[in-house]
Short mmCIF file of C-alpha atoms in Angstrom, two decimals:
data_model
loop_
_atom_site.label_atom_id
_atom_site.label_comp_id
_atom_site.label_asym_id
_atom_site.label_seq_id
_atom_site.Cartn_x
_atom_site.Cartn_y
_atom_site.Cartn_z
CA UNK A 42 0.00 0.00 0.00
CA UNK A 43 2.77 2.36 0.71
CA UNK A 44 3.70 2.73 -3.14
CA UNK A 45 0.11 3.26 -3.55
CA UNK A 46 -0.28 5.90 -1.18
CA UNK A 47 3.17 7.84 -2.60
CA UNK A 48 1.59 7.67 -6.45
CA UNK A 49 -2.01 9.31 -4.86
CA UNK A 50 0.04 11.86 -2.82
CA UNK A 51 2.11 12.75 -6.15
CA UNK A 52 -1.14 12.86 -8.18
CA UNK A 53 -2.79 14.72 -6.07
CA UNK A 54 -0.40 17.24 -5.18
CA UNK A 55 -0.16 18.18 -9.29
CA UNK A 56 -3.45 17.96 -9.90
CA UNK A 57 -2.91 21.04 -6.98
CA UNK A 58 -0.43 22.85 -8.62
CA UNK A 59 -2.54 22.42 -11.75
CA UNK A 60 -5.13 24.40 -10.14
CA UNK A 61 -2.86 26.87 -8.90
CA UNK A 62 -0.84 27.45 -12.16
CA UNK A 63 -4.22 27.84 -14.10
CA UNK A 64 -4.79 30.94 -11.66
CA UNK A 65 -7.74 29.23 -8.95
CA UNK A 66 -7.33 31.16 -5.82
CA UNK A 67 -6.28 28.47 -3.51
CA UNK A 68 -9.54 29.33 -0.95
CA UNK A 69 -10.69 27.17 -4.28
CA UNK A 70 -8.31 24.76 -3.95
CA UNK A 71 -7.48 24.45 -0.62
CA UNK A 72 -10.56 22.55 0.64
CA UNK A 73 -10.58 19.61 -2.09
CA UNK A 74 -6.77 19.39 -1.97
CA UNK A 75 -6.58 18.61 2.26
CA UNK A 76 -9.28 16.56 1.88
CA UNK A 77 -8.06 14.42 -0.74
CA UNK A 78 -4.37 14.38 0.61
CA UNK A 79 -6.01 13.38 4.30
CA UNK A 80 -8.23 10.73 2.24
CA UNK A 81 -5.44 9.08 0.21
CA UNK A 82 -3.44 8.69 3.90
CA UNK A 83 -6.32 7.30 5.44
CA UNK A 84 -7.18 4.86 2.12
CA UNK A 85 -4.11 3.74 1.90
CA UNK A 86 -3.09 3.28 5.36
CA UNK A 87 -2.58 -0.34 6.76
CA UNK A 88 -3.88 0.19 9.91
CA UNK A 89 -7.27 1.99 9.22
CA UNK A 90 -7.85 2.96 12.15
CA UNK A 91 -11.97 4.23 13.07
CA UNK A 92 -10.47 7.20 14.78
CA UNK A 93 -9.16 8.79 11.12
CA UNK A 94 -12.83 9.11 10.21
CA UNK A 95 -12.17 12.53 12.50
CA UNK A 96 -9.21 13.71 10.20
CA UNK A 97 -11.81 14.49 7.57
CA UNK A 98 -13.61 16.80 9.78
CA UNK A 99 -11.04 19.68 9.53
CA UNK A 100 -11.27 19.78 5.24
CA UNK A 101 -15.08 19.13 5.34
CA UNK A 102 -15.32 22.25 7.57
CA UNK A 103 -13.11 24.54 5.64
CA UNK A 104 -14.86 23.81 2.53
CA UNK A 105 -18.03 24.24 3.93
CA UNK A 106 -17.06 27.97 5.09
CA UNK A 107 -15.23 28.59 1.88
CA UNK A 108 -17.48 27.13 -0.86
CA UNK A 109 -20.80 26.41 1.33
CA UNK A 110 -23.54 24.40 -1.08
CA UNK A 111 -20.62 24.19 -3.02
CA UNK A 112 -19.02 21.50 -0.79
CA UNK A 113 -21.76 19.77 -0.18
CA UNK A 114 -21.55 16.39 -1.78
CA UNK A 115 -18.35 15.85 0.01
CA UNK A 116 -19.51 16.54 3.16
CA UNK A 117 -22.24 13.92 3.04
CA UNK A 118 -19.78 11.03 1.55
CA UNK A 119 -17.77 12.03 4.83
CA UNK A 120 -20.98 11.92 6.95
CA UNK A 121 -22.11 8.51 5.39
CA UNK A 122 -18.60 7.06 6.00
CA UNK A 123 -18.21 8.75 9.45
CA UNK A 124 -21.61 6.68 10.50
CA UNK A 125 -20.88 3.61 8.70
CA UNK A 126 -17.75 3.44 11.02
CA UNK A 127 -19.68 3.96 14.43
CA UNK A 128 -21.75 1.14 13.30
CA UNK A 129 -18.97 -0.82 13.19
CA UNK A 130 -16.92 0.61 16.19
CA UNK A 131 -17.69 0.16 19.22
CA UNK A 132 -20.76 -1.07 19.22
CA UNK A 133 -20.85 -3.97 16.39
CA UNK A 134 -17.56 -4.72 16.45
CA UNK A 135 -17.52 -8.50 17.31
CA UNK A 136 -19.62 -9.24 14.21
CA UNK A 137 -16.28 -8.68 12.40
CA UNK A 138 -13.87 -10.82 14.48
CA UNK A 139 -16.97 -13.85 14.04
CA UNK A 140 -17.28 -12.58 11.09
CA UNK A 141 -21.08 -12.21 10.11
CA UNK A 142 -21.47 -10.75 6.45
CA UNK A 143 -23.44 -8.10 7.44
CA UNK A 144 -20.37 -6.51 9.10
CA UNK A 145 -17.99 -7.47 6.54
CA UNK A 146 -20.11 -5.56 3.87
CA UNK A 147 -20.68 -2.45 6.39
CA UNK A 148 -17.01 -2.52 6.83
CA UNK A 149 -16.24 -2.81 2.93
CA UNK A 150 -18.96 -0.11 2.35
CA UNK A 151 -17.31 2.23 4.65
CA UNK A 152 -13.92 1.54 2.76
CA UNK A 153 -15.11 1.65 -0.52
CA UNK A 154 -16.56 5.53 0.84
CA UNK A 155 -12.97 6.57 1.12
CA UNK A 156 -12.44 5.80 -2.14
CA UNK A 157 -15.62 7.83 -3.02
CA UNK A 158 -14.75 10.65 -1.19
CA UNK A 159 -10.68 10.60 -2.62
CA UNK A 160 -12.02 10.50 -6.05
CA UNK A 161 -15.07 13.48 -6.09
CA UNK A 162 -11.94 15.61 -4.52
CA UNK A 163 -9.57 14.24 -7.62
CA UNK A 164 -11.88 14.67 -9.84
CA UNK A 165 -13.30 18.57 -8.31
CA UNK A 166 -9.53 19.47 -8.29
CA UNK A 167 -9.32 18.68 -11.91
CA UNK A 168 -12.01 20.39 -13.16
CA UNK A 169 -10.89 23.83 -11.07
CA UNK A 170 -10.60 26.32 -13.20
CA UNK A 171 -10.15 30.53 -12.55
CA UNK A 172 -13.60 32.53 -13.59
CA UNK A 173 -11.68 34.57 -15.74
CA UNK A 174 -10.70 31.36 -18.02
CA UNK A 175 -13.65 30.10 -17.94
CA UNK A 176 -15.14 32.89 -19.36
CA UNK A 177 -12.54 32.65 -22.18
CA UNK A 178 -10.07 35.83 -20.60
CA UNK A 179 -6.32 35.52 -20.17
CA UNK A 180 -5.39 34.40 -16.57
CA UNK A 181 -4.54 36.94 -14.00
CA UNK A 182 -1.68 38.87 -12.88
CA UNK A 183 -2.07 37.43 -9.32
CA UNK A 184 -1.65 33.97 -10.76
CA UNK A 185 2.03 34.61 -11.52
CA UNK A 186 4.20 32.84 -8.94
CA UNK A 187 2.29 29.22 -10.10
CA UNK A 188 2.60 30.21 -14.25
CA UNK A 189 5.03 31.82 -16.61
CA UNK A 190 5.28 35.39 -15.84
CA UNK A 191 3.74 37.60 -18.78
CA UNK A 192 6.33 39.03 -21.70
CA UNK A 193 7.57 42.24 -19.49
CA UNK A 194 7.79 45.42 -21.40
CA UNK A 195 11.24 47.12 -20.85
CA UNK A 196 10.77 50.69 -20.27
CA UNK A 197 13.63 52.00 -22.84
CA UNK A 198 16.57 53.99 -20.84
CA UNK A 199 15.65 57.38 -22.54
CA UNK A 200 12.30 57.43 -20.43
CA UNK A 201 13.57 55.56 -17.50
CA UNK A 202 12.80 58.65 -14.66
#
């Protein structure tokens, strides 16, 4: 899993820098990219833990505040997953060490939501784009430090002040 987990990091961190070289303000970026960093840990994680569930809180929370109905879909694949997992933990735990089917498939159900949730934020990452280039304008000034800085103009010595 660790190789996984390094290949979903990398991918996700360009997909990022995608975003941020096309000129997205990163309160446009920032929410998707934690969450799907934080996802791909807890995904690909050999331990999987039912206290990681609460690592998605933090991301689900910022997007909410900086995208509101915007970041709603994740934040109810994080809800579904978070109560998936107290079905499991504490309370029906011992259906999994028997195991009774009806645990195994909550427990691959809750899984397979990580996998949900890691590829709306992929795939919501990808698809950012700046308002100005999606209405067809050049990017913005403010966009330089993530994209080639625009052909400066030399102001010729004779008019240099």
């Amino acid at each position: 899993m660790n190789p996984m987990l390094a290949l979903t990091v990398l991918v996700v961190a360009l997909i990022g820098i995608r975003s941020l070289r096309r000129g997205t303000p990163y309160t446009r970026i920032l929410p998707e990219l934690s969450l799907a960093l934080v996802t791909a840990f807890i995904a690909f994680n050999k331990v999987g833990s039912p206290q990681y569930i609460v690592w998605l809180a933090a991301p689900v929370v910022i997007g909410l505040v900086y995208q509101g109905r915007g970041f709603k879909t994740p934040a109810i694949l994080v809800l579904t997953t978070a109560a998936l997992t107290q079905v499991i933990y504490p309370y029906l735990y011992d259906g999994l060490l028997v195991p009774l089917p009806a645990m195994v498939a909550v427990l691959t159900a809750r899984n397979l939501m990580y996998f949900a949730v890691l590829g709306w934020t992929i795939g919501a990452l990808w698809r950012k784009r700046h308002r100005d280039e999606a209405s067809g304008d050049l990017l913005p000034a403010h966009a330089w430090p993530f994209r080639a800085a625009p052909d400066a103009h030399p102001v010729p010595v004779s008019e240099a002040p």
